[in-house]
GROMACS .gro file of C-alpha atoms in nm:
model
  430
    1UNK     CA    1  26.386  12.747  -1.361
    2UNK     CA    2  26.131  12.556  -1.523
    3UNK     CA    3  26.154  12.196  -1.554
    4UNK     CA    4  26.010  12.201  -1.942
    5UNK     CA    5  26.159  12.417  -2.216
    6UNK     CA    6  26.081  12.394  -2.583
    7UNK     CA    7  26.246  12.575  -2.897
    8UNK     CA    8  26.095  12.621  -3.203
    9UNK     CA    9  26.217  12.756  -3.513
   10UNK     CA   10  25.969  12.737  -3.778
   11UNK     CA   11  26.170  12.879  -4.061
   12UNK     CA   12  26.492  12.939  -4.092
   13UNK     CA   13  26.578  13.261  -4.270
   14UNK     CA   14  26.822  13.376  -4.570
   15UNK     CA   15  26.989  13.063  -4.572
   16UNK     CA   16  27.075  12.870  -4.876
   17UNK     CA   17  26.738  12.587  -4.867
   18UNK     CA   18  26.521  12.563  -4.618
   19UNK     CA   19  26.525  12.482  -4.295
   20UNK     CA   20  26.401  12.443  -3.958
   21UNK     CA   21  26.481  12.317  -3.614
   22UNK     CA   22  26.288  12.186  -3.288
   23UNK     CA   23  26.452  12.112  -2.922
   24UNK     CA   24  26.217  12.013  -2.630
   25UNK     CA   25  26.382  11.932  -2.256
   26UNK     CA   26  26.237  11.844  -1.970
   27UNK     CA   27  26.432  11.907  -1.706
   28UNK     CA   28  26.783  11.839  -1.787
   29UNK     CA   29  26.705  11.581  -2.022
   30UNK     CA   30  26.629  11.639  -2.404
   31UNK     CA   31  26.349  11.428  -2.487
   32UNK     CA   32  26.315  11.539  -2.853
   33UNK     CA   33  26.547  11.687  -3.115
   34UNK     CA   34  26.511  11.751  -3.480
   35UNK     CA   35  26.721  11.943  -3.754
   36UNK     CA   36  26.468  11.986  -4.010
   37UNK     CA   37  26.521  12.055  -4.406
   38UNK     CA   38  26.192  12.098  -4.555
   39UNK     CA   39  26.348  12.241  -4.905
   40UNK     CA   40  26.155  12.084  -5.142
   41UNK     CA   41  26.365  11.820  -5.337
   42UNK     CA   42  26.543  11.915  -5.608
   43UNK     CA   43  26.550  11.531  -5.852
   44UNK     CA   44  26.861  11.569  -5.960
   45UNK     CA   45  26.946  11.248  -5.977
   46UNK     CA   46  26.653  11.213  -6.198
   47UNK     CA   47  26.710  11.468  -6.447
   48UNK     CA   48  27.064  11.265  -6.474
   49UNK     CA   49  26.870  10.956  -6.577
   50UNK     CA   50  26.875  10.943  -7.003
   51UNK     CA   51  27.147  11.189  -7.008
   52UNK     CA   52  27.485  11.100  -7.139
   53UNK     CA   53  27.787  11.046  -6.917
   54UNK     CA   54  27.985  11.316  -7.064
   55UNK     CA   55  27.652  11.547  -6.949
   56UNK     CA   56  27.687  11.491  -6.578
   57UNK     CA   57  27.958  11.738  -6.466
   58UNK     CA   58  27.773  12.044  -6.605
   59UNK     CA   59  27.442  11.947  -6.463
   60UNK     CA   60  27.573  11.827  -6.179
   61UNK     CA   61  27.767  12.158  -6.096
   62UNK     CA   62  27.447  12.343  -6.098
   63UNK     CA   63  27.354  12.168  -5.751
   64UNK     CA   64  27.551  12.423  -5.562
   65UNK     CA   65  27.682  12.782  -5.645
   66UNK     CA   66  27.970  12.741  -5.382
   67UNK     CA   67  28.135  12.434  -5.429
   68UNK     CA   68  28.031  12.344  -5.822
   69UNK     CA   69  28.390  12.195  -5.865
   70UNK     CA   70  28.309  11.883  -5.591
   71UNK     CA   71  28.024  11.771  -5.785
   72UNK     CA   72  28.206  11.785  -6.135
   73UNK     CA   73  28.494  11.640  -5.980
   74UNK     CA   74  28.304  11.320  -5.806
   75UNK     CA   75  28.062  11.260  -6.142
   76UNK     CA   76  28.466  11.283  -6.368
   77UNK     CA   77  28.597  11.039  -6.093
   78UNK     CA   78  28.316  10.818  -6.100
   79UNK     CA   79  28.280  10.812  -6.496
   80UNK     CA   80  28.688  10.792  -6.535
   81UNK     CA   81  28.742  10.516  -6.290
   82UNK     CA   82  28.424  10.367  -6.488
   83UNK     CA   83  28.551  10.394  -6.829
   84UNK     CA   84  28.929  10.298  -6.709
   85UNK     CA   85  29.049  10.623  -6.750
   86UNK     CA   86  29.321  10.773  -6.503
   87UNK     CA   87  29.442  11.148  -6.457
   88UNK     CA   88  29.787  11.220  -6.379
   89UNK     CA   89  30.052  11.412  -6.519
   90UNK     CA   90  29.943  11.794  -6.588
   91UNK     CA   91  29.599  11.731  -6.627
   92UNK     CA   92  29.604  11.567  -6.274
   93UNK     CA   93  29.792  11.883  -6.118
   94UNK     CA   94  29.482  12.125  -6.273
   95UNK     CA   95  29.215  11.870  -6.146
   96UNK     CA   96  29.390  11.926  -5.780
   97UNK     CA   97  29.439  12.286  -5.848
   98UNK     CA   98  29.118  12.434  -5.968
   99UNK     CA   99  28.993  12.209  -5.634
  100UNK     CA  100  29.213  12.400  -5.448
  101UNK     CA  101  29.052  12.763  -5.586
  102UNK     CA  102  28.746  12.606  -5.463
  103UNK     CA  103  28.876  12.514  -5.120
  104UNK     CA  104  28.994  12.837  -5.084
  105UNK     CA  105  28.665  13.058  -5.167
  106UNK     CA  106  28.429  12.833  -4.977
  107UNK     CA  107  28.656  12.809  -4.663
  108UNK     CA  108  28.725  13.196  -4.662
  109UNK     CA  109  28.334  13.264  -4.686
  110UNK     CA  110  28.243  13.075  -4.426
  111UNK     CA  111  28.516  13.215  -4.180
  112UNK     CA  112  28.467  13.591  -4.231
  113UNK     CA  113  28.112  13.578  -4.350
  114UNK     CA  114  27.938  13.353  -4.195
  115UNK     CA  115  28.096  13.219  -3.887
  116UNK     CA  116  28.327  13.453  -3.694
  117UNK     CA  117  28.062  13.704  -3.628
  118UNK     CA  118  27.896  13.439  -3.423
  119UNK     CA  119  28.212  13.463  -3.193
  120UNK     CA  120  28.252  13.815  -3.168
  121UNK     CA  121  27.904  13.925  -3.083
  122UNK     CA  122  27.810  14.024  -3.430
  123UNK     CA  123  27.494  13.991  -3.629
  124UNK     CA  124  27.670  14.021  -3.958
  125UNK     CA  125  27.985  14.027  -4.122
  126UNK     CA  126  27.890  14.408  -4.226
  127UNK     CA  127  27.853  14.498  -3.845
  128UNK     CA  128  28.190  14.300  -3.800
  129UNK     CA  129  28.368  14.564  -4.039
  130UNK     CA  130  28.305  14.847  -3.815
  131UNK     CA  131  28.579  14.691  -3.564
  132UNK     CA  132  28.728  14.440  -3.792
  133UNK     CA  133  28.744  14.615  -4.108
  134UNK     CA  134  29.107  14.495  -4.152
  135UNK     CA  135  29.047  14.129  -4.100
  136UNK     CA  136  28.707  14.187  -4.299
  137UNK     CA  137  28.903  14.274  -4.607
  138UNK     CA  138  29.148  14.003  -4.643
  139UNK     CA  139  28.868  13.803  -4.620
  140UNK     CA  140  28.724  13.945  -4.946
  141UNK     CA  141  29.007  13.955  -5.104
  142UNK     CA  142  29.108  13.591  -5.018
  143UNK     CA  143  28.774  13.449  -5.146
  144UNK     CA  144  28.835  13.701  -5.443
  145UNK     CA  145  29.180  13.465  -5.500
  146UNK     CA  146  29.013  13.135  -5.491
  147UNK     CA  147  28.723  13.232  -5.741
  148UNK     CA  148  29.054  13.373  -5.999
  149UNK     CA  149  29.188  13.014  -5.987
  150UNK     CA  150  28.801  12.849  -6.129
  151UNK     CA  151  28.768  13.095  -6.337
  152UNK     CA  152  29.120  13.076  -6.523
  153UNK     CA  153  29.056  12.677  -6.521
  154UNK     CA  154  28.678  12.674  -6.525
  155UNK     CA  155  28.588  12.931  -6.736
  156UNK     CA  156  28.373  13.127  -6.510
  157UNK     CA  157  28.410  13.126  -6.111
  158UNK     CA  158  27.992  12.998  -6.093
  159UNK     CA  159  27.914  12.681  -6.235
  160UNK     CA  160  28.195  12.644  -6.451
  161UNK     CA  161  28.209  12.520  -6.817
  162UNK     CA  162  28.563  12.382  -6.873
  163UNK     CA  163  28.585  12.044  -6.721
  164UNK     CA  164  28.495  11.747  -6.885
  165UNK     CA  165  28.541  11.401  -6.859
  166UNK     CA  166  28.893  11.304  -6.898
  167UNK     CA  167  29.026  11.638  -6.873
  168UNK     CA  168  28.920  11.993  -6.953
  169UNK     CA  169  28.804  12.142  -7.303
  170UNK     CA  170  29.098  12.363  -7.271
  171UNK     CA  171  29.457  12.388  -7.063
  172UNK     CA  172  29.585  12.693  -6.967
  173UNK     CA  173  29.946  12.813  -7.064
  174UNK     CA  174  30.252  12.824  -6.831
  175UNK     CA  175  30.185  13.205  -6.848
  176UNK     CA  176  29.841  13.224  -6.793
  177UNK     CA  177  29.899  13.024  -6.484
  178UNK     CA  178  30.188  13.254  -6.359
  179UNK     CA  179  29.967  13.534  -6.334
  180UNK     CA  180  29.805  13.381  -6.047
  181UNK     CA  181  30.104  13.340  -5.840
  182UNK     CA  182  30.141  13.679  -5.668
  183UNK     CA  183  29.799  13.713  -5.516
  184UNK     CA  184  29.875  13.309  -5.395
  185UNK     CA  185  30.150  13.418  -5.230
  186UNK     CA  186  29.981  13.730  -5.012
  187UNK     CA  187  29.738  13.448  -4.980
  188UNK     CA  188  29.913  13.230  -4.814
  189UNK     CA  189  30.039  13.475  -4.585
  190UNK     CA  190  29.693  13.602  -4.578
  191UNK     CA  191  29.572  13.290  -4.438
  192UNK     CA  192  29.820  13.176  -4.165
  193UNK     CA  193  29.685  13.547  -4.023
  194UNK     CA  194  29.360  13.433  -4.067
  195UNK     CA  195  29.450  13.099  -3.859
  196UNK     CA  196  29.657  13.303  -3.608
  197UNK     CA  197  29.326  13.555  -3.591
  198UNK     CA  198  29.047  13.285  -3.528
  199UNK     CA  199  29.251  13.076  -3.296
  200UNK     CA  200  29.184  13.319  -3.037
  201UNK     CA  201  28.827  13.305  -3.057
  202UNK     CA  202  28.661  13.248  -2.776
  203UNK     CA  203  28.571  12.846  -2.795
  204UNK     CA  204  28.302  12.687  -2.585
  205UNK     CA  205  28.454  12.402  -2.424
  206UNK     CA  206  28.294  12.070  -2.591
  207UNK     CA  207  28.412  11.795  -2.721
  208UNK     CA  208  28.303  11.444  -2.900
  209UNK     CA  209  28.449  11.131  -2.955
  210UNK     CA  210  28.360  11.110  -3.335
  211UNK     CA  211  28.380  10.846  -3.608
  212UNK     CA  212  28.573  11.060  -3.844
  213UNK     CA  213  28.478  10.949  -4.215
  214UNK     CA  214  28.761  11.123  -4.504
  215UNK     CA  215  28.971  11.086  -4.781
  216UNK     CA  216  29.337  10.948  -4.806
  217UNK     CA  217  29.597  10.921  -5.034
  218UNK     CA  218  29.964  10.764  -4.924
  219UNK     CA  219  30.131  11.057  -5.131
  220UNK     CA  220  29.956  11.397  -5.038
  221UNK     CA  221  29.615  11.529  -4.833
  222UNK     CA  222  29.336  11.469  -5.012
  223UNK     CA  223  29.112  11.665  -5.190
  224UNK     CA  224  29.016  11.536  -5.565
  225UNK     CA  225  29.020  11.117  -5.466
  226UNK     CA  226  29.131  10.851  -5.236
  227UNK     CA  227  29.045  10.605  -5.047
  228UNK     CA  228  28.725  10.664  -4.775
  229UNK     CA  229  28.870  10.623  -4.453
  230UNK     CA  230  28.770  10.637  -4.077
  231UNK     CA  231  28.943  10.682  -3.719
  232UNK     CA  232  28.760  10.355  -3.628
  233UNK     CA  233  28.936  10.105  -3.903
  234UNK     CA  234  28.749  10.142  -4.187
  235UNK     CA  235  28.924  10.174  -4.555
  236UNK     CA  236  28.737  10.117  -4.875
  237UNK     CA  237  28.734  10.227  -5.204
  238UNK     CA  238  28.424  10.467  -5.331
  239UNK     CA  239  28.283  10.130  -5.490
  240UNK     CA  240  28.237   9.957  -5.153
  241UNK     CA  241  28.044  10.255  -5.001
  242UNK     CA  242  27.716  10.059  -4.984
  243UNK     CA  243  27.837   9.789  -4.783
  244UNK     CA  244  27.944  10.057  -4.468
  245UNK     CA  245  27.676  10.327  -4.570
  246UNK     CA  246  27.286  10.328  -4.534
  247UNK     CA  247  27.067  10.637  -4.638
  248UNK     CA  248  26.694  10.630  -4.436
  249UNK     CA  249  26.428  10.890  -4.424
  250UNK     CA  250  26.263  11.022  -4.191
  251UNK     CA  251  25.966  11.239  -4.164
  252UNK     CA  252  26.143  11.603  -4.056
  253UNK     CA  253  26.390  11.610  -4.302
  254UNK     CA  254  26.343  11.591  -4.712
  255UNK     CA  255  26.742  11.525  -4.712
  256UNK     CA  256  26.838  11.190  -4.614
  257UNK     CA  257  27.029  11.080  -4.344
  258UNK     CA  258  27.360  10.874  -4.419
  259UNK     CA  259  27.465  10.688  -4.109
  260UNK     CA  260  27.716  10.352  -4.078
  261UNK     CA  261  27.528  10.055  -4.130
  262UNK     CA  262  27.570   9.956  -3.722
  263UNK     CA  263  27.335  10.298  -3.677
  264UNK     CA  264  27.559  10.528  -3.554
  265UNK     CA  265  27.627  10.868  -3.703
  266UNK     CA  266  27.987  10.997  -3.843
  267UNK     CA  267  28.140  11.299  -3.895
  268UNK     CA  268  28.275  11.478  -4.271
  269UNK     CA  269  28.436  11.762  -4.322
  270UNK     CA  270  28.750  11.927  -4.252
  271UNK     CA  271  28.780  11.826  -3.891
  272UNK     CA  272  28.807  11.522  -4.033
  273UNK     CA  273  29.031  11.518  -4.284
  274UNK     CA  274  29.257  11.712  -4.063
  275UNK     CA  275  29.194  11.424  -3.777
  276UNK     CA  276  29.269  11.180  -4.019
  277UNK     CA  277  29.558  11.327  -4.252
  278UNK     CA  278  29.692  11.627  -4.057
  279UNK     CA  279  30.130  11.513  -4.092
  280UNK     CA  280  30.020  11.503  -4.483
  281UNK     CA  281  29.946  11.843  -4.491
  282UNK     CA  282  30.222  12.093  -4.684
  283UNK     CA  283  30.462  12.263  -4.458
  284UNK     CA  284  30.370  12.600  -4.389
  285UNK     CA  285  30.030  12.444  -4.324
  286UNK     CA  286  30.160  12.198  -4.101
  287UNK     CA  287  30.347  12.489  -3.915
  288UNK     CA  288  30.097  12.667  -3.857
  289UNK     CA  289  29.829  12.422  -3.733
  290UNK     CA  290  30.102  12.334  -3.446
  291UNK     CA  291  30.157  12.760  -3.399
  292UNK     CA  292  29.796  12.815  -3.327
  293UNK     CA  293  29.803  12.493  -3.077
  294UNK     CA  294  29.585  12.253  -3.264
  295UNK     CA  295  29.748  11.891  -3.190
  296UNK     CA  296  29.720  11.608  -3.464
  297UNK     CA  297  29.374  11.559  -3.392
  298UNK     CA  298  29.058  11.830  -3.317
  299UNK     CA  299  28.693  11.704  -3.149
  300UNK     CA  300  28.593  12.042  -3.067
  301UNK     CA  301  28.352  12.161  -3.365
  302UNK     CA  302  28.352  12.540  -3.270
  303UNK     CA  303  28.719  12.488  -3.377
  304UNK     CA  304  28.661  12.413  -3.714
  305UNK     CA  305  28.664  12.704  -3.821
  306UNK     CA  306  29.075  12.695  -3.728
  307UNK     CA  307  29.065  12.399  -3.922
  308UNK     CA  308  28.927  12.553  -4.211
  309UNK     CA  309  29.183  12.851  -4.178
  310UNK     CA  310  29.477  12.598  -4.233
  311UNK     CA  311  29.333  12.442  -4.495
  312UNK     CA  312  29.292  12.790  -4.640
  313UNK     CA  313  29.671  12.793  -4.626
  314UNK     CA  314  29.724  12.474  -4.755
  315UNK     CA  315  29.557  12.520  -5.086
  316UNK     CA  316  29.692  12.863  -5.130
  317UNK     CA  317  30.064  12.624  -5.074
  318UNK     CA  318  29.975  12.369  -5.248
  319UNK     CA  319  29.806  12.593  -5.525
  320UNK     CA  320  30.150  12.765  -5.545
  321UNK     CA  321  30.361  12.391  -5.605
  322UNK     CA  322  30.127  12.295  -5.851
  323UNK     CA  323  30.178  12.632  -6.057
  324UNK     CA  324  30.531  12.589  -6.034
  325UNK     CA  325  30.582  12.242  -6.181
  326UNK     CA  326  30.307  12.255  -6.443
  327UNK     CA  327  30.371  12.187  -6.832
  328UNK     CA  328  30.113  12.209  -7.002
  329UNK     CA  329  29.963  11.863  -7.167
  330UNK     CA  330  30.009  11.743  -7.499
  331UNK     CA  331  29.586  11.723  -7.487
  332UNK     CA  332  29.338  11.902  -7.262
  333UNK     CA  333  29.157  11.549  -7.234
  334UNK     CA  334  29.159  11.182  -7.298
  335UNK     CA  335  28.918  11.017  -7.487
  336UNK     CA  336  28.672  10.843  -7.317
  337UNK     CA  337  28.482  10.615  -7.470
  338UNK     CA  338  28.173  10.493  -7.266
  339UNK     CA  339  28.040  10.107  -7.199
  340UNK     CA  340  27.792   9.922  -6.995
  341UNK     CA  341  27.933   9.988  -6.678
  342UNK     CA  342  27.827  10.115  -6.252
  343UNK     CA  343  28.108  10.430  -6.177
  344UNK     CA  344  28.209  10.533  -5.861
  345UNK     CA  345  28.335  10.859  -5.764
  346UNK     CA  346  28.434  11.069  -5.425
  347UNK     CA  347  28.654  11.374  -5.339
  348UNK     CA  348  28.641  11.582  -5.054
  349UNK     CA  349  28.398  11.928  -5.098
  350UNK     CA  350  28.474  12.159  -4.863
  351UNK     CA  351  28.221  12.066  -4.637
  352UNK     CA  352  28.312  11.713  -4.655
  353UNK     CA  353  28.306  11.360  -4.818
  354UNK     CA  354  28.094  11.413  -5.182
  355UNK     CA  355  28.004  11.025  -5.338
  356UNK     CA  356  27.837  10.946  -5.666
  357UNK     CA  357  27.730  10.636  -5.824
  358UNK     CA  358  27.646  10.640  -6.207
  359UNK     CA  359  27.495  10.317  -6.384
  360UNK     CA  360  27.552  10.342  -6.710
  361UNK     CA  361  27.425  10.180  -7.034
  362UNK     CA  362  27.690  10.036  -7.338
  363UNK     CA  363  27.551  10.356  -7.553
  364UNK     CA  364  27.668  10.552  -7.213
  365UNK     CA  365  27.367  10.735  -7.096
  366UNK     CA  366  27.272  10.733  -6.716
  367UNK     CA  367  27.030  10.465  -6.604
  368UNK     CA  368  27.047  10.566  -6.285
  369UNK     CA  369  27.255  10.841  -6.049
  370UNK     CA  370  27.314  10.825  -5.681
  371UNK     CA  371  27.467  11.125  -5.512
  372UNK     CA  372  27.542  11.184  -5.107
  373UNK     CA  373  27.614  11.530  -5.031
  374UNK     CA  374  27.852  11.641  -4.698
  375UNK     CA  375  27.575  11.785  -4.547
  376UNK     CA  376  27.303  11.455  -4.582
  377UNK     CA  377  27.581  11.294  -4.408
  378UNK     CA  378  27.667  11.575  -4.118
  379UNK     CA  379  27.285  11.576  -4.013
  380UNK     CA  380  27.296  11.286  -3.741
  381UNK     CA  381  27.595  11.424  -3.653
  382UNK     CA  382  27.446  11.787  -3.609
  383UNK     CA  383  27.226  11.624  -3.406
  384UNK     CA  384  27.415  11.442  -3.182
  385UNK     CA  385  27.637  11.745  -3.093
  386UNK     CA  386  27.322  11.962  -3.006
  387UNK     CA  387  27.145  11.685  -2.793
  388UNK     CA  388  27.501  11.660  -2.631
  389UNK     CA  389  27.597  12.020  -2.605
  390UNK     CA  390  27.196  12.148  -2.421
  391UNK     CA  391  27.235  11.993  -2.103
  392UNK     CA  392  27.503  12.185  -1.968
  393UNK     CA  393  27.358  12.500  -2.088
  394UNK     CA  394  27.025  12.520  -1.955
  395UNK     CA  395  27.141  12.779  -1.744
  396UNK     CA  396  27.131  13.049  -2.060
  397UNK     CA  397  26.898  13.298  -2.111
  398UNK     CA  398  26.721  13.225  -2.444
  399UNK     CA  399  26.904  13.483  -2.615
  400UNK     CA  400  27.175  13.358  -2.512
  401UNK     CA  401  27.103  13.021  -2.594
  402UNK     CA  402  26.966  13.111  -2.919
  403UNK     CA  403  27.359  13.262  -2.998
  404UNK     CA  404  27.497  12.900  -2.975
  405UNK     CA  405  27.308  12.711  -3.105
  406UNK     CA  406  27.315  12.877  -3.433
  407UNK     CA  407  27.681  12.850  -3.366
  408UNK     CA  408  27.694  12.460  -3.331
  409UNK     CA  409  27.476  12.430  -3.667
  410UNK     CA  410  27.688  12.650  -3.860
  411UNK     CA  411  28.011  12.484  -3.685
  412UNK     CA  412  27.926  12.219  -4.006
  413UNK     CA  413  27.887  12.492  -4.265
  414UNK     CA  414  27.584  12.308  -4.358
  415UNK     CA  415  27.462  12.415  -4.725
  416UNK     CA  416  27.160  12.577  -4.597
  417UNK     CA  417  27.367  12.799  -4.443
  418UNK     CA  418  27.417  13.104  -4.721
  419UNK     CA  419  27.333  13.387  -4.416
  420UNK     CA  420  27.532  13.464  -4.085
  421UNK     CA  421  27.237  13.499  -3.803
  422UNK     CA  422  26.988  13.243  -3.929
  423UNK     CA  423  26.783  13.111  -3.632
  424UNK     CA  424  26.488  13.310  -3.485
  425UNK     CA  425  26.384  13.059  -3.240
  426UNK     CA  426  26.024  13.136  -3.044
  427UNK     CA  427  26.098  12.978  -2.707
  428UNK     CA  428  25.797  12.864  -2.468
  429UNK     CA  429  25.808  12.760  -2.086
  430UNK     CA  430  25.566  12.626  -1.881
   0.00000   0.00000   0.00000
């Protein structure tokens, strides 16, 4: 075997942004390692600027088509907490809820879609069908149930229209929100199949000893706020992210890397929030995380995707306690009036940690905006696990290679990953 290998991928293709990746060893050594995202940049955070605050959850939904509800919830938490303003009550419950319809449409996609083919030997979740045409359809039909839940609450299921800050433009009735509870309930026994199905999935053995960086709340698992939270002591609130957080750039990537302010990379996402809050989780949840044999903790990222599958089942659960309590509010929204003022906002998007900052002026338009997605955060992270996980594997024909290495990127669900078999890598030994 040669002592020098190199992979190249100069393009990553049908994926959602654009990306690339390089790997060089020598030996059994790798001596250089980039995850590239050459997407040009989008300025987002500049359009913000000389927009109002009451502007910032529509435009900032139209960052991403999957998980629009993160970024409108992080810009409402930011310019509620800002303003004073608090949810509870009903309106609370259908902040949490249409989060959950969110949870459970982006998690489902990325199982069946995206990420279980890579397991079975598949190039697509079309080939898939042929054998797993079964499993391939619950899928659908699951994501099908978290897009009904945004679009009753949102208005539409794609960037949706009907949250606002303090609230929503409109509440749904009692009824309205009954007619979801049927398909939640095959849902939720839709998903503990799906966790049952991917738990025996054939896992690479590797593991990491991660700084796990989530959400927590002392009353519930947390998806729409909380406190920012780590397996290594850390506990602040979304205002005191700059003191533990540093963004840097460097020249391979146009997204930038968020590390700790020591250096070291940390990991977002559902491995960690399960890591972090898995005895919070609702009970048939909880159940069935211990059924499949995940203990309270998981550092093996090719078993996220179990992870994801019991959160699946979680928001389908707690989806179904939300519906069952609700009244509907007095008001679909308090009144927020807006004042010189910085807001802070997090929540947890599917693929982990979301944080805004807003400055804001006392005739409340944006001076400046500051958003850190999941995946600017995960990149260190991706490539710490790929640097760790070559080594070992050298052995592997390039194909072969190739397979899992597409498998440990898409592990994170990154957000350029829209395809299932993304990485043509051109390999060269000497």
């Amino acid at each position: 075997m040669s002592t020098e290998r190199e992979i190249a991928v100069d393009y990553l293709a049908r994926v959602e942004g654009e990306g690339a990746m390089y790997l060089k060893v020598e030996g059994d050594r790798v001596v250089d390692l980039k995850f590239k995202i050459f997407e040009p940049p989008r300025f987002f955070e500049a359009f913000l600027r000389g927009r109002r605050f009451s502007e910032a959850p529509d435009i900032t939904a139209r960052i991403c088509g999957i998980c629009p509800i993160a970024y409108q919830t992080s810009a409402c938490n930011a310019m509620e907490s800002a303003m004073g303003v608090h949810l509870d009550g009903a309106l609370g419950d259908l902040r949490r809820l249409i989060y959950c319809g969110e949870w459970i449409e982006s998690h489902t996609l990325h199982v069946f879609l995206l990420h279980a083919p890579d397991f079975l030997g598949y190039e697509s979740a079309v080939e898939m069908a042929s054998d797993y045409r079964e499993e391939v359809e619950m899928g659908l039909r699951l994501k099908r149930i978290g897009n009904q839940i945004i679009t009753l609450l949102g208005g539409r299921e794609i960037h949706p229209i009907n949250i606002r800050v303090g609230g929503f433009y409109r509440v749904p009735t009692k009824a309205e929100l009954g007619t979801l509870v049927p398909d939640l309930e095959w849902a939720l026994e839709a998903a503990v199949r799906t966790a049952h199905f991917v738990s025996r999935l054939p896992f690479p053995s590797f593991h990491r000893d991660y700084e796990y960086v989530a959400l927590h709340q002392p009353d519930g698992y947390a998806i729409e706020d909380g406190r920012i939270v780590s397996n290594r002591g850390l506990d602040i609130s979304a205002s005191e992210w700059d003191q533990h957080f540093v963004e840097s750039h460097v020249e391979w990537s146009n997204a930038l890397h968020a590390r700790r302010h020591d250096g070291g990379s940390y990991h977002v996402g559902p491995m960690a929030r399960y890591s972090l809050n898995s005895e919070q989780l609702t009970p048939v949840a909880l159940a069935t995380s211990k059924e499949v044999g995940l203990g309270p903790t998981c550092d093996n990222p090719f078993q996220s995707i179990v992870v994801r599958a019991i959160e699946i089942a979680f928001a389908c659960e707690e989806a179904l306690r939300l519906i069952a309590r609700y009244q509907p509010p007095d008001r679909p929204a308090i009144e927020v009036e807006p004042r010189s003022v910085t807001g802070y906002g997090v929540s947890e998007a599917p693929r982990g940690l979301l944080y805004h900052r807003y400055d804001i002026d006392a005739e409340g338009l944006i001076n400046e905006a500051h958003i850190v997605p999941p995946t600017s955060q995960n990149q260190l992270s991706i490539e710490d696990d790929l640097r760790a996980y070559v080594p070992d594997r050298l052995n592997l024909s390039d194909e072969r290679l190739q397979w899992e290495l597409e498998q440990a990127i898409r592990c994170y669900d990154p957000c350029i990953s829209c395809a299932t078999h993304f990485l043509d890598l051109t390999v060269e030994r000497s």
